[in-house]
Tab-separated table of C-alpha atoms and ligand atoms in Angstrom:
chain	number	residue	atom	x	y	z
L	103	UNK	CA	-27.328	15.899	1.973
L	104	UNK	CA	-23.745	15.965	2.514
L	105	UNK	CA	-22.793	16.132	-1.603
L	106	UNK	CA	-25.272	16.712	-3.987
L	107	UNK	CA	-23.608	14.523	-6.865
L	108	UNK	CA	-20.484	11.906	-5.843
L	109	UNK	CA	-18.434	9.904	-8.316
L	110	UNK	CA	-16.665	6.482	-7.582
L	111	UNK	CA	-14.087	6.093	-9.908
L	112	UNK	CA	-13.818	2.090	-9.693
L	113	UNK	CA	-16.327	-0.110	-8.689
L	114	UNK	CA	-15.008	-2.622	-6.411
L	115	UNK	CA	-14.639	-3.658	-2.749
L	116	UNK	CA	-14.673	-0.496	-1.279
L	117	UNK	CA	-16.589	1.457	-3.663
L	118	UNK	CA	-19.487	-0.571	-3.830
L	119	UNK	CA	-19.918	-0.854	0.282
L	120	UNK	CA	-19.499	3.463	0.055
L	121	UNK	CA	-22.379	3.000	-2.030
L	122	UNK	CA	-24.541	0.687	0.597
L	123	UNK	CA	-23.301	2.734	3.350
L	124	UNK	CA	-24.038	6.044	1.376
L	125	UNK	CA	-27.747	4.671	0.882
L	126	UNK	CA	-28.031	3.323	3.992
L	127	UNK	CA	-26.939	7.091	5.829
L	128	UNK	CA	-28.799	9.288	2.783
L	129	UNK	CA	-25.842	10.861	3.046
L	130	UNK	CA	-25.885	12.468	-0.623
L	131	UNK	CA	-28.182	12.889	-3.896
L	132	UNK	CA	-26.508	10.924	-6.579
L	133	UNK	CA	-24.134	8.575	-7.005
L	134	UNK	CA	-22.308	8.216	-10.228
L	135	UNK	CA	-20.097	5.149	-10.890
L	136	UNK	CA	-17.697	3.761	-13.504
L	137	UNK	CA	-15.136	1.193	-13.994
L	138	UNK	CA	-12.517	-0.020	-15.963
L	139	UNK	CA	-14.118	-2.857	-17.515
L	140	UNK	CA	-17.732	-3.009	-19.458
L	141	UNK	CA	-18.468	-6.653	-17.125
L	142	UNK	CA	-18.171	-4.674	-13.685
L	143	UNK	CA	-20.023	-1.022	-15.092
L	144	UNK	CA	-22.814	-3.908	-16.773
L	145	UNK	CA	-22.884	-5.977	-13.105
L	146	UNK	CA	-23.372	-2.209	-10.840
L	147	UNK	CA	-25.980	-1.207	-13.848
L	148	UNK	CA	-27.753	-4.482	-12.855
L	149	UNK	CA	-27.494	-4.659	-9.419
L	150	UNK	CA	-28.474	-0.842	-8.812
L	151	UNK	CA	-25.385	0.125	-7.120
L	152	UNK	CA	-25.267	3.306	-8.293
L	153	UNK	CA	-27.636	5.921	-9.400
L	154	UNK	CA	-25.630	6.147	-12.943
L	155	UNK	CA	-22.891	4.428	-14.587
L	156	UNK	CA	-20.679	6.079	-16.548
L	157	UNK	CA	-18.142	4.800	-19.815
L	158	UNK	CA	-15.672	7.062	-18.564
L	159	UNK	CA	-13.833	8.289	-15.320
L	160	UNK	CA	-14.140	11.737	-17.243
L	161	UNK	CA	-17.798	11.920	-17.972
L	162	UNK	CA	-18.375	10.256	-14.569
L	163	UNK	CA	-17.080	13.621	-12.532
L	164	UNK	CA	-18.881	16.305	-14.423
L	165	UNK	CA	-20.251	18.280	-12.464
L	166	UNK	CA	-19.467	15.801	-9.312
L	167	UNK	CA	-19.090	17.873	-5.930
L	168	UNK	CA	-16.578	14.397	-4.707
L	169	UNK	CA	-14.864	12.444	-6.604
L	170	UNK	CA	-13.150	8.998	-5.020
L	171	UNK	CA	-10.545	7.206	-6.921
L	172	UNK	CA	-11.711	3.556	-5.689
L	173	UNK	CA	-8.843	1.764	-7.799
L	174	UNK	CA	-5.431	0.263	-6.905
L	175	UNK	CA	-2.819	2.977	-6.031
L	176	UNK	CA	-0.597	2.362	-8.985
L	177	UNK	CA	-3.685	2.845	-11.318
L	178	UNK	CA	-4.647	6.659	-9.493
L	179	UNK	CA	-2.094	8.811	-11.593
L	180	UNK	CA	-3.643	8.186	-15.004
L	181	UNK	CA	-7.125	8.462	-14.116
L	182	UNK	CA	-6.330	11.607	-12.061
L	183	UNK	CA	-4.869	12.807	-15.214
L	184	UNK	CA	-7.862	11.756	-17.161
L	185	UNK	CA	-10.140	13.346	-14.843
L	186	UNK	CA	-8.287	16.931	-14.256
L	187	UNK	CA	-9.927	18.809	-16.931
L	188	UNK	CA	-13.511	17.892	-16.513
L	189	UNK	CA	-13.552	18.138	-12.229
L	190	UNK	CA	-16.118	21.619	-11.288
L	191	UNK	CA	-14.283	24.164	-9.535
L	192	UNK	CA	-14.757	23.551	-5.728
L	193	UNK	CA	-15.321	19.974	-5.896
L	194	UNK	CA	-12.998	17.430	-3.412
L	195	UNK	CA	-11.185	14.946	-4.980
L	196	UNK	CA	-10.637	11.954	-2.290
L	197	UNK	CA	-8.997	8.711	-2.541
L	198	UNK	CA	-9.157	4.947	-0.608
L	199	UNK	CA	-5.845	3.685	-1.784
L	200	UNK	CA	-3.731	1.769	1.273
L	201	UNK	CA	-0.438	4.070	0.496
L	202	UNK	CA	-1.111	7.639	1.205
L	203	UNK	CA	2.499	9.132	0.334
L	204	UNK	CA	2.854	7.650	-3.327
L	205	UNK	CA	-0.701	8.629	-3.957
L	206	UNK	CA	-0.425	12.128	-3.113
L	207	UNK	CA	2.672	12.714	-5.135
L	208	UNK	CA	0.863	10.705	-7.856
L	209	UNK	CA	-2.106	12.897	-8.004
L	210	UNK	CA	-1.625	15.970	-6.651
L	211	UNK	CA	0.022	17.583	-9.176
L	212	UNK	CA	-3.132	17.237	-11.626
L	213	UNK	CA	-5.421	18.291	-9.423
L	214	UNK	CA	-6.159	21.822	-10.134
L	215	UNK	CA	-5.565	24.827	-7.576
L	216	UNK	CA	-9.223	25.245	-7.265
L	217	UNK	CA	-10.441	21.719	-6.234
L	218	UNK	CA	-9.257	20.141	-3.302
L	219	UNK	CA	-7.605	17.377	-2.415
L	220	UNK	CA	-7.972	15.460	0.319
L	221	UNK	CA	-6.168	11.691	0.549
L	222	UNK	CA	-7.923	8.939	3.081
L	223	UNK	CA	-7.939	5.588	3.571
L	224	UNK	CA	-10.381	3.240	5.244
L	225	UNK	CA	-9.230	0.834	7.827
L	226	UNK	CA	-11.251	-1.282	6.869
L	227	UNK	CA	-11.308	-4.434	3.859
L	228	UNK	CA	-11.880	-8.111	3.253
L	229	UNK	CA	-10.218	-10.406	1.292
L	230	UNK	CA	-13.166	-9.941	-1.560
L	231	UNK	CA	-12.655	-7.708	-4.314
L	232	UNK	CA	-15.606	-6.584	-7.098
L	233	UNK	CA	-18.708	-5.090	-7.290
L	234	UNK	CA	-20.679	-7.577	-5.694
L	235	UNK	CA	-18.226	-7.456	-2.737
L	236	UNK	CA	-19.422	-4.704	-0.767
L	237	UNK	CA	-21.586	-4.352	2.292
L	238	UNK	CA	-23.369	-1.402	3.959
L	239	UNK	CA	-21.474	-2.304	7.497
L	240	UNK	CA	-18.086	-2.338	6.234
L	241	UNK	CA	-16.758	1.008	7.350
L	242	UNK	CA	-18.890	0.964	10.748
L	243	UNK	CA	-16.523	1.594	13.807
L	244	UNK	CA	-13.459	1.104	11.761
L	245	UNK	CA	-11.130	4.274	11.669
L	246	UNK	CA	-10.968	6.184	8.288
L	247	UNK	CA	-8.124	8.299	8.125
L	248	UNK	CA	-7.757	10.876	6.232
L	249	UNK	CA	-4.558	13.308	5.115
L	250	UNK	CA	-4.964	16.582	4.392
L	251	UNK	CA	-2.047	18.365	2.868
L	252	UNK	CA	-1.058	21.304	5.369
L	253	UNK	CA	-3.282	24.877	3.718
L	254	UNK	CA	-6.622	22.413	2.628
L	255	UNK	CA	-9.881	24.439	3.373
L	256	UNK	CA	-10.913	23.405	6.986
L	257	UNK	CA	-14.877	23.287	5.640
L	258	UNK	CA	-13.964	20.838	2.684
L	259	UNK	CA	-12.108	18.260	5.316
L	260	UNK	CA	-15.257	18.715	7.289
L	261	UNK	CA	-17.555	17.907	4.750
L	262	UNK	CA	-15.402	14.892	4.095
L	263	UNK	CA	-15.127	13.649	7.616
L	264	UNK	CA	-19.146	14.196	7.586
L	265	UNK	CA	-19.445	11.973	4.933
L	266	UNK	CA	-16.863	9.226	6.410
L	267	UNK	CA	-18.550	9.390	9.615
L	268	UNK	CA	-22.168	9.061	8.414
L	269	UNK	CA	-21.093	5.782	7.043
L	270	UNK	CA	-20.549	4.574	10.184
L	271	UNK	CA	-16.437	5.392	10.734
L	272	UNK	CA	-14.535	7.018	13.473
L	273	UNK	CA	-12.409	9.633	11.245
L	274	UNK	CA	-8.936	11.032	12.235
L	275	UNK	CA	-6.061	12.251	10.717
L	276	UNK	CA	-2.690	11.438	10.398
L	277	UNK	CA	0.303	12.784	8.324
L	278	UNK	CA	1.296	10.627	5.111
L	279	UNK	CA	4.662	9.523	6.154
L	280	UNK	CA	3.638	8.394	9.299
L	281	UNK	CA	0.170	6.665	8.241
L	282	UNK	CA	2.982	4.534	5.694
L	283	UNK	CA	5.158	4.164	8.734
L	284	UNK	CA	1.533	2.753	10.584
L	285	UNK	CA	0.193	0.367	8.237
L	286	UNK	CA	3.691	-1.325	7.254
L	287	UNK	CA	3.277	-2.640	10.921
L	288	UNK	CA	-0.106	-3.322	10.710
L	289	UNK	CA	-1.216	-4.106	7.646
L	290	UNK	CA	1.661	-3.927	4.820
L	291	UNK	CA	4.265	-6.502	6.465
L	292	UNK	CA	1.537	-9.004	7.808
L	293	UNK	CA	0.023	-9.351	4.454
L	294	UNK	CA	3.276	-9.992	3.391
L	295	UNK	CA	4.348	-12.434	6.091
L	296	UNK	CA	0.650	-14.374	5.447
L	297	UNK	CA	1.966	-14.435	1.646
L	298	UNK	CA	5.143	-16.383	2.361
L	299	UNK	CA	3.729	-18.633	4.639
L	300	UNK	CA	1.546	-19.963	2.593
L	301	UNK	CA	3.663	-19.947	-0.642
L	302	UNK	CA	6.019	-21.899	1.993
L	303	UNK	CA	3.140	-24.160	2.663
L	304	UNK	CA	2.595	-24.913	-1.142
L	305	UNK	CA	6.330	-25.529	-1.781
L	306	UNK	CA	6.884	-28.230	0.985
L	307	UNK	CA	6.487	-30.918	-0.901
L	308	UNK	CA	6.909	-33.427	2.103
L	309	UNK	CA	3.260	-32.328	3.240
L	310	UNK	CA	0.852	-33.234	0.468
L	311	UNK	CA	-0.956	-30.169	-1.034
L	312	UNK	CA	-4.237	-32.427	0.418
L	313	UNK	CA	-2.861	-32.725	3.488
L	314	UNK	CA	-2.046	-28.898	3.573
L	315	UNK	CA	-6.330	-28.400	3.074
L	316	UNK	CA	-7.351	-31.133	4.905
L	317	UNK	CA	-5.685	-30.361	8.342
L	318	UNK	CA	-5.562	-26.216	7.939
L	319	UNK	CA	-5.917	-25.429	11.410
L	320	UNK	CA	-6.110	-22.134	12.799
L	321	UNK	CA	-3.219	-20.413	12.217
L	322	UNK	CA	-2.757	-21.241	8.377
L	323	UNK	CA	-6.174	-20.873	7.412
L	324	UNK	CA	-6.227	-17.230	9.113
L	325	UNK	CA	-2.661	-16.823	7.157
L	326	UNK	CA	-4.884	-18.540	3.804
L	327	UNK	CA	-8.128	-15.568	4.322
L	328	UNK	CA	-4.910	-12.865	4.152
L	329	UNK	CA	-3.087	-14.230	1.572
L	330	UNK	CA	-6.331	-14.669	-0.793
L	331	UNK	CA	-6.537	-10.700	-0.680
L	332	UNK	CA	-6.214	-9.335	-4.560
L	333	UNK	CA	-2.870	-9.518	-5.967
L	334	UNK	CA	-3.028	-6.674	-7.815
L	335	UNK	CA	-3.956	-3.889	-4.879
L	336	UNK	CA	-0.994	-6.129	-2.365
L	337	UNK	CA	1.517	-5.776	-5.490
L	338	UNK	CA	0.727	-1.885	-5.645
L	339	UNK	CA	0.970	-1.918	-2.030
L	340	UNK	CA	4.304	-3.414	-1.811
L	341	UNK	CA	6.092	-0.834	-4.866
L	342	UNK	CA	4.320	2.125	-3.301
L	343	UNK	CA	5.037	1.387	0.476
L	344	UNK	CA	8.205	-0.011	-0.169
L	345	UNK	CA	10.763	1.844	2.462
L	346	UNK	CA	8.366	1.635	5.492
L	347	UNK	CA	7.936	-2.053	4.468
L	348	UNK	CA	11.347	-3.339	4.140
L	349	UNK	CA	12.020	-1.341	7.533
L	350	UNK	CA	9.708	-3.315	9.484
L	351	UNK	CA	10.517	-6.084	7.324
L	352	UNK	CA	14.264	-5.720	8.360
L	353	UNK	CA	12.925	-5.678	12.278
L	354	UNK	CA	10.590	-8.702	11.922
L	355	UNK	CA	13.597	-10.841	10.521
L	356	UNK	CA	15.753	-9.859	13.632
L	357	UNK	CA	12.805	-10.648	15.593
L	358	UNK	CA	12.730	-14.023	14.345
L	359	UNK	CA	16.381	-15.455	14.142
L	360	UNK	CA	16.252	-14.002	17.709
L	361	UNK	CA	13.257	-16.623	18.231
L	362	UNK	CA	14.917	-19.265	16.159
L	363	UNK	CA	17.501	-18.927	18.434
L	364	UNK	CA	15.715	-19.294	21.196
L	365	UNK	CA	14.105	-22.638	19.816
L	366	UNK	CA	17.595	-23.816	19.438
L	367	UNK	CA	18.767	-23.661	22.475
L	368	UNK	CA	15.755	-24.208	24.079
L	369	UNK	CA	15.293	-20.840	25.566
L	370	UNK	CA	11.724	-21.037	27.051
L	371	UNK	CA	11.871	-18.161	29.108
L	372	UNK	CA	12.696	-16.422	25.561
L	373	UNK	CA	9.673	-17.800	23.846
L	374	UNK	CA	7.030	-17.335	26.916
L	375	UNK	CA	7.902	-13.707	27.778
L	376	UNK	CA	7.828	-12.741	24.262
L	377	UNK	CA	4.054	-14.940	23.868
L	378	UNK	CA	3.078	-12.953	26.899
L	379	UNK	CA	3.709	-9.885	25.324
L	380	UNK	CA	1.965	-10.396	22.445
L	381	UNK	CA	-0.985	-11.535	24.389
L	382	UNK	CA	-1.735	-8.517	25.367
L	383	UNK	CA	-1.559	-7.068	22.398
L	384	UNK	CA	-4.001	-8.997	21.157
L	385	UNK	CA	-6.153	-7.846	24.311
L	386	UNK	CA	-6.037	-4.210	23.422
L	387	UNK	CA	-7.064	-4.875	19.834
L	388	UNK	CA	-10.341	-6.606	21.146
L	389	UNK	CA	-10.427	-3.621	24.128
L	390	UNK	CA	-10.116	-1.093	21.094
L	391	UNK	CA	-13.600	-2.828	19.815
L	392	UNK	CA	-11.095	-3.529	16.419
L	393	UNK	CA	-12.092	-7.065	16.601
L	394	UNK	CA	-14.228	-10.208	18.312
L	395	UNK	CA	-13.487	-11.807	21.557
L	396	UNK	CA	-15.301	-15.139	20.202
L	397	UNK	CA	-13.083	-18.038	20.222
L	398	UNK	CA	-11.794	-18.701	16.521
L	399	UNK	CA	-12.877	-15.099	15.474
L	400	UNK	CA	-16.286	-16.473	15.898
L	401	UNK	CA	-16.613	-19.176	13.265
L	402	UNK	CA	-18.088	-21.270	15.958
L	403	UNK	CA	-17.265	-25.141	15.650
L	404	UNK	CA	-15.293	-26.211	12.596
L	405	UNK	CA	-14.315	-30.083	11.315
B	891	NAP	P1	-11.226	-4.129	-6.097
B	891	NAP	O1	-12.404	-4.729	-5.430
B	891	NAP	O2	-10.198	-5.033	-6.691
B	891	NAP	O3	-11.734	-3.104	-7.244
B	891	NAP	C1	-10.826	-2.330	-7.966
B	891	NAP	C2	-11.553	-1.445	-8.963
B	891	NAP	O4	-10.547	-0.690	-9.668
B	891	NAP	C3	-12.337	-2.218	-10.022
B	891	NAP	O5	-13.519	-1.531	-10.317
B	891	NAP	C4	-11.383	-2.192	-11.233
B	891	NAP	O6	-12.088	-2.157	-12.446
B	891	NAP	C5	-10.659	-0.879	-11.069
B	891	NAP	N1	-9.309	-0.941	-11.653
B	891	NAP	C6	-8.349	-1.845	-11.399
B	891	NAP	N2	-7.227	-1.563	-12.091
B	891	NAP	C7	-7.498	-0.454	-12.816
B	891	NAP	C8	-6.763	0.325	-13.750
B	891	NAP	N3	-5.490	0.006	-14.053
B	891	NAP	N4	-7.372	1.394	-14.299
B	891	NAP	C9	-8.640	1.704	-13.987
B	891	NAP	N5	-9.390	1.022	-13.110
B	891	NAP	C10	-8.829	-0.045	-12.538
B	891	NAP	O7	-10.421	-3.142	-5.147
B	891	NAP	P2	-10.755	-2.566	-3.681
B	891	NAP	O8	-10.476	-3.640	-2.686
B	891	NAP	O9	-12.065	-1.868	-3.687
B	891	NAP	O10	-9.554	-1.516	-3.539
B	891	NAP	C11	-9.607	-0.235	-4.097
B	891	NAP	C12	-8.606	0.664	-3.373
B	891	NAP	O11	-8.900	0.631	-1.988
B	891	NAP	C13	-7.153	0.228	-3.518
B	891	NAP	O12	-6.349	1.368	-3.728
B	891	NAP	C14	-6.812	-0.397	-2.194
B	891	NAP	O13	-5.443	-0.201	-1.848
B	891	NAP	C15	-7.735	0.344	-1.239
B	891	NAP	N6	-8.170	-0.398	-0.045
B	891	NAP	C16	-8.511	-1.716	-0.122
B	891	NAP	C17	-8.872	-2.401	1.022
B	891	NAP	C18	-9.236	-3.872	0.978
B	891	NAP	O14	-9.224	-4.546	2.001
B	891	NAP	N7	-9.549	-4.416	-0.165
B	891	NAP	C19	-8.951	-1.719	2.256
B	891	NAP	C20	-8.648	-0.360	2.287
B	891	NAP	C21	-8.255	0.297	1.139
B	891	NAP	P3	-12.656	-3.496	-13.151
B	891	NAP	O15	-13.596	-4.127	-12.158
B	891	NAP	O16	-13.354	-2.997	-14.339
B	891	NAP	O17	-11.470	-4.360	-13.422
């Protein structure tokens, strides 16, 4: 056993695939879980997710040797408050939120000198959110990265990565401002890019919102899966992330009146190189083993 007793503060995507994966691995003796709302701690009591459910984030880490905040990131600072006075001396306190600067300065001033903190984040998601979302396989050979402030014990990040790794990830770690810097380019601005395309989609009132459904082809409906991700975790994302996102936000927009221009004038040379290029990008993802080679992403033969 990795941790004798682990509490998931927040029962959602994420938490409830730790939970499969945590079965799945017998990585640890009990799992303790509680949410915000009686309807998701009543669906986990139903479904068995966890070992216990708890009415409170407090009575839910008593006596917990790791405790994961599993909500959005603007929701961590009151619950780490809530949770401060009743965490065991010695225990870790993690975290899955998709910001890792804003979340330590959120929480690590209530976490107490003798517990430790140690930030992460899963590379890993769907578009689905709730208790009912998760899956054992979710976190299997997706990276889970995790921050360490500089001075954290070098046995309690072990234990961590242990845990990470027994559900199936490949665990490295990365300094806060840079893991922002990281996932503004890969995660932060495309979410936001699938957002406006779609909105743009909705408010062109020359296509028919029928028409729009009927002939989605590949590139919107991949835009459509992004841009149905929970509006409450992207709109924490955007407040908490914001500088690295309006930097690479500021680079994509030169990027494309630079393409715009090249449609204009009818710069092909422009438009190929720069497809080329982002070919092979696309090549290394699939090398990397970060995603299929099937045509379509696999979905096999659609209408
Ligand atoms: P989710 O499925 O939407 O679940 C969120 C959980 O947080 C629910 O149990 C919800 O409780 C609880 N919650 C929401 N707002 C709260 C508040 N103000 N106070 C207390 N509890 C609150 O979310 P998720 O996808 O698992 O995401 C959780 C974290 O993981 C986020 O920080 C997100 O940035 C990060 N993350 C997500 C993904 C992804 O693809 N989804 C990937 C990597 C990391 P109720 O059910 O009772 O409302």
């Amino acid at each position: 056993m990795i941790y004798n007793r682990v509490a998931l503060i927040g029962l959602g995507l994420i938490a409830s695939s730790m939970c499969h994966a945590m079965r799945r691995g017998n990585l640890v003796g009990e799992i303790v879980g509680t949410a915000r709302s009686e309807e998701t701690r009543q669906i986990a009591r139903d479904d068995d997710l966890c070992d216990r459910v708890t009415e409170t984030a407090a009575e839910a880490v008593i006596d917990a040797d790791l405790v994961v905040l599993c909500v959005p990131v603007g929701a961590m600072a009151t619950l780490a408050a809530e949770i401060a006075p009743h965490l065991r001396p010695g225990a870790t306190v993690t975290d899955v939120g998709s910001v890792k600067r804003a979340v330590m300065d959120a929480v690590g001033p209530h976490v107490p000198d003798d517990v430790h903190f140690i930030p992460g984040h899963p590379i890993a998601g769907t578009e689905k959110s709730g208790p009912r979302a998760g899956f054992a396989e979710l976190f299997d050979n997706r990276f889970h990265l995790l921050v360490p402030r500089p001075g954290t014990d070098a046995a309690a990040v072990m234990r961590l990565r242990q845990l990470w790794e027994g559900m199936g990830a490949n665990v490295e770690e990365m300094d806060a401002d840079h893991h922002d810097l990281v996932l503004a380019v890969t995660s932060h601005a495309p979410h936001l890019i699938a957002y406006t395309m779609v909105g743009v989609a909705d408010d062109l009132r020359r296509v028919t919102d029928s028409e729009v459904v009927r002939y989605s082809a590949a590139g919107f409906r991949d835009f459509t899966r992004i841009a149905a991700s929970d509006p409450v975790m992207w709109r924490d994302v955007f407040l908490t992330n914001k500088d690295a996102t309006l930097e690479i936000l500021g680079r994509f927009t030169e990027e494309l009146f630079a393409l715009q221009r090249a449609i204009r004038t009818g710069d092909g040379a422009h438009l190929q190189n720069y497809f080329t290029r982002t070919r092979a990008i696309r090549r290394g993802i699939v090398e990397a083993g970060q995603d299929t080679d099937a045509p379509d992403f696999g979905r096999g033969r659609t209408r």
